[in-house]
Short mmCIF file of C-alpha atoms in Angstrom, two decimals:
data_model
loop_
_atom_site.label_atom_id
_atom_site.label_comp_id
_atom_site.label_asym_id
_atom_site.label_seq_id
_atom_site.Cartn_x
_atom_site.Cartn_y
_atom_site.Cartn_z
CA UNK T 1 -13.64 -0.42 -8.85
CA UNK T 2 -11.54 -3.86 -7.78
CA UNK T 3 -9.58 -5.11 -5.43
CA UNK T 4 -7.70 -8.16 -5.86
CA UNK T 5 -7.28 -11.24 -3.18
CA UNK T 6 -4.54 -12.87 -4.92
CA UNK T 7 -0.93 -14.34 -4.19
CA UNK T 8 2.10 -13.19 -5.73
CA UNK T 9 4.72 -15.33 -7.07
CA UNK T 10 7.05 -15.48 -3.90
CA UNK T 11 10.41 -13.89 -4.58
CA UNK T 12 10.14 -13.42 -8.28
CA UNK T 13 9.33 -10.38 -9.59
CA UNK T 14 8.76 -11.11 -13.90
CA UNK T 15 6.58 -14.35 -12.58
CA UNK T 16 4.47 -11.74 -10.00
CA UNK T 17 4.50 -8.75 -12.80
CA UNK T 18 3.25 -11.09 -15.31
CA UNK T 19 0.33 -12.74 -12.64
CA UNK T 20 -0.85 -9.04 -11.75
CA UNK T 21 -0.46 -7.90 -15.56
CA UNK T 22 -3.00 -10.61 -15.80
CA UNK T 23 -4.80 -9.73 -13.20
CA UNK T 24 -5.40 -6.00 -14.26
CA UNK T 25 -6.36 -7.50 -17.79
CA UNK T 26 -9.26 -9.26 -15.84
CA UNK T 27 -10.46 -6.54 -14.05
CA UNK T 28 -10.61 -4.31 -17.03
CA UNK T 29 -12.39 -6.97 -18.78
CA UNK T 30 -14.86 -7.08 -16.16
CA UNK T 31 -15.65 -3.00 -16.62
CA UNK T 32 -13.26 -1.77 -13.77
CA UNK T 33 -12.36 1.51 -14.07
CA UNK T 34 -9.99 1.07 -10.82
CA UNK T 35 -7.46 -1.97 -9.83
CA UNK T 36 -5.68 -2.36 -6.47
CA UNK T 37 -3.38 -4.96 -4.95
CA UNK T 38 -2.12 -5.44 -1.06
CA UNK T 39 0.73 -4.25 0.24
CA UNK T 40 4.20 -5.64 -0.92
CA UNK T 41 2.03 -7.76 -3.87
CA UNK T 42 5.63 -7.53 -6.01
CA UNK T 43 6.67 -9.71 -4.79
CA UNK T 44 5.74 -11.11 -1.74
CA UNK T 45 5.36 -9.84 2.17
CA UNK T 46 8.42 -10.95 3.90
CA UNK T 47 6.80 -13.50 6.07
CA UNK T 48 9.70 -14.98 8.00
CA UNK T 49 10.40 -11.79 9.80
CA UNK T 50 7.60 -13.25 12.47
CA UNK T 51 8.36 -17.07 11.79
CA UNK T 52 12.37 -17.67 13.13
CA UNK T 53 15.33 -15.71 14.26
CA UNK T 54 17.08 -12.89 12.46
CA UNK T 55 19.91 -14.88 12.39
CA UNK T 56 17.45 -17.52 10.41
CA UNK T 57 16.16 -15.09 7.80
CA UNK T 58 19.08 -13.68 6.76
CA UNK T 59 18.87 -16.86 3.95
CA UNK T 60 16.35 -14.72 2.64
CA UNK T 61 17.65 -10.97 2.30
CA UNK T 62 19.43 -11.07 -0.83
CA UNK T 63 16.47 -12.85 -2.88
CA UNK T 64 14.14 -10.25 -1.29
CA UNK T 65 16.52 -7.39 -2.35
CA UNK T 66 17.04 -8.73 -5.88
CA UNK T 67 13.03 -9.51 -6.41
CA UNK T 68 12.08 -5.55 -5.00
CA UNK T 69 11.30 -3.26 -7.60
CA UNK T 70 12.88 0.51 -8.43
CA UNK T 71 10.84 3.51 -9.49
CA UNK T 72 11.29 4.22 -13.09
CA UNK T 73 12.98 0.81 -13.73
CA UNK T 74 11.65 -1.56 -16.28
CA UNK T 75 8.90 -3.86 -14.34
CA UNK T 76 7.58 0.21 -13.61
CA UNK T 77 7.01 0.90 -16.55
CA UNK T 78 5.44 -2.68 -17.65
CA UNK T 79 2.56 -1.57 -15.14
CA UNK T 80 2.34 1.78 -16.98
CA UNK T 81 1.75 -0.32 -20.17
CA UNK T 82 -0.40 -2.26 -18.77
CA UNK T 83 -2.64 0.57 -17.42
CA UNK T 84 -3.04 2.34 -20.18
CA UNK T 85 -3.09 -0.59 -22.81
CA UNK T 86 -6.30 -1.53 -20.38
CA UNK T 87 -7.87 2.32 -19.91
CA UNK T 88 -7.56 1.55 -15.36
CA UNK T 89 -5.95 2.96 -12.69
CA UNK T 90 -4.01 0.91 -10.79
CA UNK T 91 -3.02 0.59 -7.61
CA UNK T 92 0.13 -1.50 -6.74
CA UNK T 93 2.24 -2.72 -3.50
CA UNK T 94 5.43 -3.61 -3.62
CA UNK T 95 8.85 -3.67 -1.42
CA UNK T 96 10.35 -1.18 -3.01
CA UNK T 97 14.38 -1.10 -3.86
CA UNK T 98 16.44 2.23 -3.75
CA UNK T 99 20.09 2.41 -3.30
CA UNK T 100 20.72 -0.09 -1.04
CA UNK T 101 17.13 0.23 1.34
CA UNK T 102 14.13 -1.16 0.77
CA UNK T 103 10.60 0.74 1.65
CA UNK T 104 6.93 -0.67 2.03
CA UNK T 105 5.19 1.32 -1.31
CA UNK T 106 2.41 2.15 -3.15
CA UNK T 107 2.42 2.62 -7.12
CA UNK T 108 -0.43 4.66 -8.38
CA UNK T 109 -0.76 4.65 -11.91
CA UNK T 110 -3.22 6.44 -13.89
CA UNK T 111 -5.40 5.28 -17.54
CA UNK T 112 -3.17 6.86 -19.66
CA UNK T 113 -0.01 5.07 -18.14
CA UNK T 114 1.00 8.11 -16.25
CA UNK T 115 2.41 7.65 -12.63
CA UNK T 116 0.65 9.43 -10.23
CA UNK T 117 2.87 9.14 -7.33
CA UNK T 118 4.43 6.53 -5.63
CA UNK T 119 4.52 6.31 -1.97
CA UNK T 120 5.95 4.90 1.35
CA UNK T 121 5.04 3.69 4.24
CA UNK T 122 5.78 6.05 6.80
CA UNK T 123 6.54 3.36 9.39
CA UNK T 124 7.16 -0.07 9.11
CA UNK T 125 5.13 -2.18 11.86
CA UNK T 126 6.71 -3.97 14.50
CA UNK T 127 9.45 -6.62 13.16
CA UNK T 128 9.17 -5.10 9.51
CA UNK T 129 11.84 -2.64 10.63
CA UNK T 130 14.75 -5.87 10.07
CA UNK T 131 13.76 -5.48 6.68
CA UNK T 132 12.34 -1.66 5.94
CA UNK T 133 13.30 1.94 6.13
CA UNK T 134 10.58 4.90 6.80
CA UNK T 135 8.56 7.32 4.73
CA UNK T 136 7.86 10.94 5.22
CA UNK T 137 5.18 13.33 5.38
CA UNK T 138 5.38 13.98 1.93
CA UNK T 139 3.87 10.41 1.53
CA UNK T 140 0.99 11.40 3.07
CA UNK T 141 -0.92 13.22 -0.27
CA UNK T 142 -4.00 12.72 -2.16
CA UNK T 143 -3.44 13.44 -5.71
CA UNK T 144 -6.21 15.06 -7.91
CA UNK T 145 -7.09 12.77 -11.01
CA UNK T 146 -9.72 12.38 -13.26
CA UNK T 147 -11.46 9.88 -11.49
CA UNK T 148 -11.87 11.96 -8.10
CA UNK T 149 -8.92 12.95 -5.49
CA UNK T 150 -7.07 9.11 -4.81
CA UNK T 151 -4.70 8.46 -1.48
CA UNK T 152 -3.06 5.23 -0.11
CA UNK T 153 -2.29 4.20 3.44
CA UNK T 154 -0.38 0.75 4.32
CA UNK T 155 -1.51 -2.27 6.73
CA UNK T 156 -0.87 -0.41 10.30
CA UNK T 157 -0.65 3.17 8.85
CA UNK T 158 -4.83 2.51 9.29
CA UNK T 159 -4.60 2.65 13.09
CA UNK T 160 -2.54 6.16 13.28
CA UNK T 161 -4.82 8.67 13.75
CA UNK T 162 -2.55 11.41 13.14
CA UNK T 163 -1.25 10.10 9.45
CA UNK T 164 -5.43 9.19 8.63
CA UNK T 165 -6.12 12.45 10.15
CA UNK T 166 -3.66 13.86 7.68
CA UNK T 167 -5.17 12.66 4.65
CA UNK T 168 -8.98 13.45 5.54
CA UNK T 169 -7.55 17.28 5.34
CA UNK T 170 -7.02 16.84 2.15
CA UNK T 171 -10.84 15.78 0.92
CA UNK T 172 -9.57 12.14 -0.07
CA UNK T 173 -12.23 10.75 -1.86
CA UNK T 174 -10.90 7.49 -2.87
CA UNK T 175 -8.78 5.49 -0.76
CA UNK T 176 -6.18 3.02 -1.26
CA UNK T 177 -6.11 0.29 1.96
CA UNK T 178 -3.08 -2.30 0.95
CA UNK T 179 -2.82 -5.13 2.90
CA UNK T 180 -0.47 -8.30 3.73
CA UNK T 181 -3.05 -10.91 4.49
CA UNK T 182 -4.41 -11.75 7.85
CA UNK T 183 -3.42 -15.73 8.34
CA UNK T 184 -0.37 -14.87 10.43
CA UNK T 185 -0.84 -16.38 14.16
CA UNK T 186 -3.93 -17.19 13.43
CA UNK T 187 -6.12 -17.27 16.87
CA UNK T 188 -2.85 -16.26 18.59
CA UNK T 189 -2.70 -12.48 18.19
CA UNK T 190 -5.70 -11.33 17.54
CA UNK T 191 -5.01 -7.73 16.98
CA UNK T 192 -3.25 -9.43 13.42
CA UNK T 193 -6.35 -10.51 12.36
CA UNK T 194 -8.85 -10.10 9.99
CA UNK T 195 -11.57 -8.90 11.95
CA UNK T 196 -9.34 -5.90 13.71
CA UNK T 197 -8.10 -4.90 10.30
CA UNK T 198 -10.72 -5.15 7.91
CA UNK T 199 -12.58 -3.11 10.68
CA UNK T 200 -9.80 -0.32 10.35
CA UNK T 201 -10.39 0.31 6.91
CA UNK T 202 -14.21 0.44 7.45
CA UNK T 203 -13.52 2.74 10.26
CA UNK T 204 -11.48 4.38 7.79
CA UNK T 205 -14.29 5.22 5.48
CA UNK T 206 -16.41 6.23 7.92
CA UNK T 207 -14.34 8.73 9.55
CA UNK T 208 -12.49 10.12 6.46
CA UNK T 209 -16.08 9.96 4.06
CA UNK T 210 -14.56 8.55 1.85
CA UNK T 211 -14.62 5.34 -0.14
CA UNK T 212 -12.24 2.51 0.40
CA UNK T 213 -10.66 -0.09 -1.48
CA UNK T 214 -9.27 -2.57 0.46
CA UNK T 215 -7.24 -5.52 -1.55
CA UNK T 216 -5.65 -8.44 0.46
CA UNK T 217 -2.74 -10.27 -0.25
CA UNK T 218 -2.80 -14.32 0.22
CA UNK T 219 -0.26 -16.98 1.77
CA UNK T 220 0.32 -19.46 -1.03
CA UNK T 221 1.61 -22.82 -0.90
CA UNK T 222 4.37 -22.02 -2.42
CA UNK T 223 5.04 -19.42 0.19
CA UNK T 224 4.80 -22.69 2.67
CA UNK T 225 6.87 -24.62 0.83
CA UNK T 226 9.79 -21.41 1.02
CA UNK T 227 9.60 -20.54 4.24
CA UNK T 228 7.64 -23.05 6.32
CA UNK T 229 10.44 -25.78 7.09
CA UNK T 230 8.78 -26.90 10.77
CA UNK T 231 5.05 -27.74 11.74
CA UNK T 232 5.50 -24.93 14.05
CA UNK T 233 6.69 -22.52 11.29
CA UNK T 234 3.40 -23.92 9.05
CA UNK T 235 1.05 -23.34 12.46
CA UNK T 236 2.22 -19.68 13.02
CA UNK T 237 1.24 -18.87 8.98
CA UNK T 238 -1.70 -20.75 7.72
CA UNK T 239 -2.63 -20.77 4.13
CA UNK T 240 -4.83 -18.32 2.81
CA UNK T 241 -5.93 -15.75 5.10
CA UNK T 242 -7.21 -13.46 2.43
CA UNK T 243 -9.90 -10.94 2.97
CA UNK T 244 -10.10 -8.21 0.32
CA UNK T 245 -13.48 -5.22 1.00
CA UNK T 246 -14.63 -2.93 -0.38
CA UNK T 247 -16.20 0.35 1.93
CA UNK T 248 -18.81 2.98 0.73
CA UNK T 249 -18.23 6.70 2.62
CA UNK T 250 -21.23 5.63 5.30
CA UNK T 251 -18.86 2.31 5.85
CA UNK T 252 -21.31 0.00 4.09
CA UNK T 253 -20.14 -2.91 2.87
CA UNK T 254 -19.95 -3.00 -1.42
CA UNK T 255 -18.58 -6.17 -2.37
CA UNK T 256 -19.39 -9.94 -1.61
CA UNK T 257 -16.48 -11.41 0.09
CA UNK T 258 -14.86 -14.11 -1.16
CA UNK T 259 -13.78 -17.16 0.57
CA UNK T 260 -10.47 -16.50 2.96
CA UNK T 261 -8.60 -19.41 0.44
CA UNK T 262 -9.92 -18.24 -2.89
CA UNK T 263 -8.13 -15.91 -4.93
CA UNK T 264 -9.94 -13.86 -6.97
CA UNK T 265 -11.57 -10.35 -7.63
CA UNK T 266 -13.93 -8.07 -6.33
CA UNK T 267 -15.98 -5.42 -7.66
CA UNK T 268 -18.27 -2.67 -6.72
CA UNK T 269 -19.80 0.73 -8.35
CA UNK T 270 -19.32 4.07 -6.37
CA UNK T 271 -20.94 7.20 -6.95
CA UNK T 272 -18.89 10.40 -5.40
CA UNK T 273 -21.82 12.64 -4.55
CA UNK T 274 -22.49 10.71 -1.96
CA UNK T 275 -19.62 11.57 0.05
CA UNK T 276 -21.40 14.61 0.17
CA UNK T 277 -23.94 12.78 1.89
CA UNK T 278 -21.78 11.36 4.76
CA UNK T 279 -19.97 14.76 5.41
CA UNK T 280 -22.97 16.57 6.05
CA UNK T 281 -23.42 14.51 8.96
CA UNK T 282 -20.12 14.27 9.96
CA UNK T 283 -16.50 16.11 8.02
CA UNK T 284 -13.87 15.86 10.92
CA UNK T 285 -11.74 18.02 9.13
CA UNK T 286 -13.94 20.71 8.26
CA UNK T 287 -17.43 21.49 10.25
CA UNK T 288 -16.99 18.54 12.68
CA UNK T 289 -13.39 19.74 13.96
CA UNK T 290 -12.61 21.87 17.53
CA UNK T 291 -9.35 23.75 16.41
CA UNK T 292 -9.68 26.01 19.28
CA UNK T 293 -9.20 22.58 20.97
CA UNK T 294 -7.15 19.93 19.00
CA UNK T 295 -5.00 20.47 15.77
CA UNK T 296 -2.85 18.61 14.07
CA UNK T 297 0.75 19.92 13.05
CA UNK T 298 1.68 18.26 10.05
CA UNK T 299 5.31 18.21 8.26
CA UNK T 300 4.67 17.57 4.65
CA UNK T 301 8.22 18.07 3.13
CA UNK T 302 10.62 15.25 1.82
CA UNK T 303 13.15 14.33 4.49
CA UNK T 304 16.71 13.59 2.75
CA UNK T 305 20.12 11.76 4.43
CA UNK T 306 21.95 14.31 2.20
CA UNK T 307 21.46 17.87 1.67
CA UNK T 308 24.18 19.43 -0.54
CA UNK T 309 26.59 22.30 0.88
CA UNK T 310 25.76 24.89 -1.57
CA UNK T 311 22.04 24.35 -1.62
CA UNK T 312 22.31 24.09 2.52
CA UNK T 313 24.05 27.58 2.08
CA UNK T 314 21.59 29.43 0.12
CA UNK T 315 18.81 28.38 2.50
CA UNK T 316 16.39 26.68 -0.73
CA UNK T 317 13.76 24.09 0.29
CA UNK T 318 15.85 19.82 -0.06
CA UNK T 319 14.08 18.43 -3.35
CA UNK T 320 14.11 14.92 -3.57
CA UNK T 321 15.42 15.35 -7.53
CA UNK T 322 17.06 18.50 -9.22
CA UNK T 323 16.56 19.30 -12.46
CA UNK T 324 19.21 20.01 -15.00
CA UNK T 325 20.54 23.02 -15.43
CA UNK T 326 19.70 24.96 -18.84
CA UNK T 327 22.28 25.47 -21.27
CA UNK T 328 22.21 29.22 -22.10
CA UNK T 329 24.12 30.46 -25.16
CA UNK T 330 27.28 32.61 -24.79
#
């Protein structure tokens, strides 16, 4: 499996589709069976949220909105292409457009160019809530596939026990960690950096038994030369500040690093059974759990602005799409 430490192509979507095409070409090439990128890869984290003013960054909202990608639009199904054209499952962040909202997400895309879901952060972190709306529990799933039983968290989602508690229920066996890049304040705010969050995903494997792929994005210079108009602006966001891992279920490390500046790729080789290994010591979901003690109530159902009056009335279950009617013959 791989997980990329790369830079998108800041605010353009066809220039950051074509880079990670590219990119999941490579890591085919190099035997991958499994790609992932960090979280909003297409295209771009929205950095200036932490850099200036909302008044400041509201230069940048339309761009942002016009370079997010829709489900089952056109740059959607390019990745299915390019998944099954290259026999991997990928992985892929992006800001995601719908209606007139955009959401942190997760595309997950199987070898054969199906979609397996795609996903959204439940809660946007901090100052990402200018820009983001919320998930709900029905983005908290792992999906059965031929490869083993595959689930995705975003950036902060890592340090909410509840939501990772969630998804261990559900015997995830192969996680998806996406993640922004950890230059921002830089020796400022250390809780932002690399050596808190890399740690949550490892703490993530350990505790759920499961293995981890953790991809990182990158600031660019590009990014600098967009956003970073002050020496102050340029302190606050380095360049670089990737730092892409790659966890085994006993939280061992699988992958040599690559520099924090250097984009790139990085591979490792899992074998499932031993998750079996790890849980016998420890399965906090099953043998390890107190439920006489602590459980955890969890709401898995889609959560819609708009429930219609005759579906309300008859007291069905909100679907987040309904199918068409059947013609019947008179």
């Amino acid at each position: 499996m791989a997980a990329v430490q790369a830079a998108p192509i800041f605010l353009d979507l066809q220039a950051s589709l074509k880079k990670a095409i590219g990119l999941i070409e490579e890591a085919a090439k190099n035997g991958a069976k499994v790609v992932s990128f960090g979280e909003t890869w297409l295209s771009g984290y929205p950095w200036w949220i932490w850099l200036d003013a909302p008044a400041m960054g509201m230069q940048f909202v339309q761009p942002y909105f016009e370079s997010a990608m829709e489900v089952g639009g056109p740059e959607h199904q390019q990745l299915c292409d390019a998944a099954k054209r290259n026999n991997i499952f990928v992985c892929m962040g992006f800001s995601e457009r719908a209606g007139g909202s955009l959401y942190i997400a997760q595309l997950m895309i199987d070898d054969q160019g199906e979609t397996i879901a795609a996903r959204r952060k439940l809660k946007p972190t901090h100052v990402e809530r200018t820009v983001f709306g919320n998930g709900d529990g029905s983005d908290l799933k792992v999906h059965d596939t031929s490869i083993g039983r595959l689930g995705a968290l975003a950036c902060w989602e890592h340090i909410q026990p509840l939501s990772k508690y969630a998804m261990y229920s559900q015997d995830e066996q192969l996680h998806f960690a996406a993640w922004p890049g950890f230059s921002l304040y830089e020796g400022k705010a250390h809780a932002l950096g690399w050596e808190v969050n890399t740690a949550a995903s490892l703490i993530y494997a350990v505790e759920g038994s499961c293995y981890v792929i953790a991809p990182s994005c990158m600031v660019s210079q590009q990014m600098h030369d967009v956003l970073c108009d002050t020496d102050l602006k340029k302190d606050f966001l380095p360049l670089g500040g990737g730092y892409a891992r790659i966890y085994g279920p006993d939280g061992s490390e699988l992958a040599e690093p690559l520099p924090h500046d250097q984009e790139g790729i990085i591979y490792a080789d899992i074998d499932l059974g031993a998750i079996a290994v790890a849980k016998a010591a420890a399965d906090p979901a099953g043998h390890y759990s107190r439920p006489d003690v602590t459980q955890l109530l969890f709401n898995p159902k889609p959560q819609r602005p708009v429930v219609m009056r005759d579906e309300y009335n008859a007291g069905k279950e909100p679907v987040a799409e309904q199918a068409p009617a059947e013609e019947t013959a008179d």
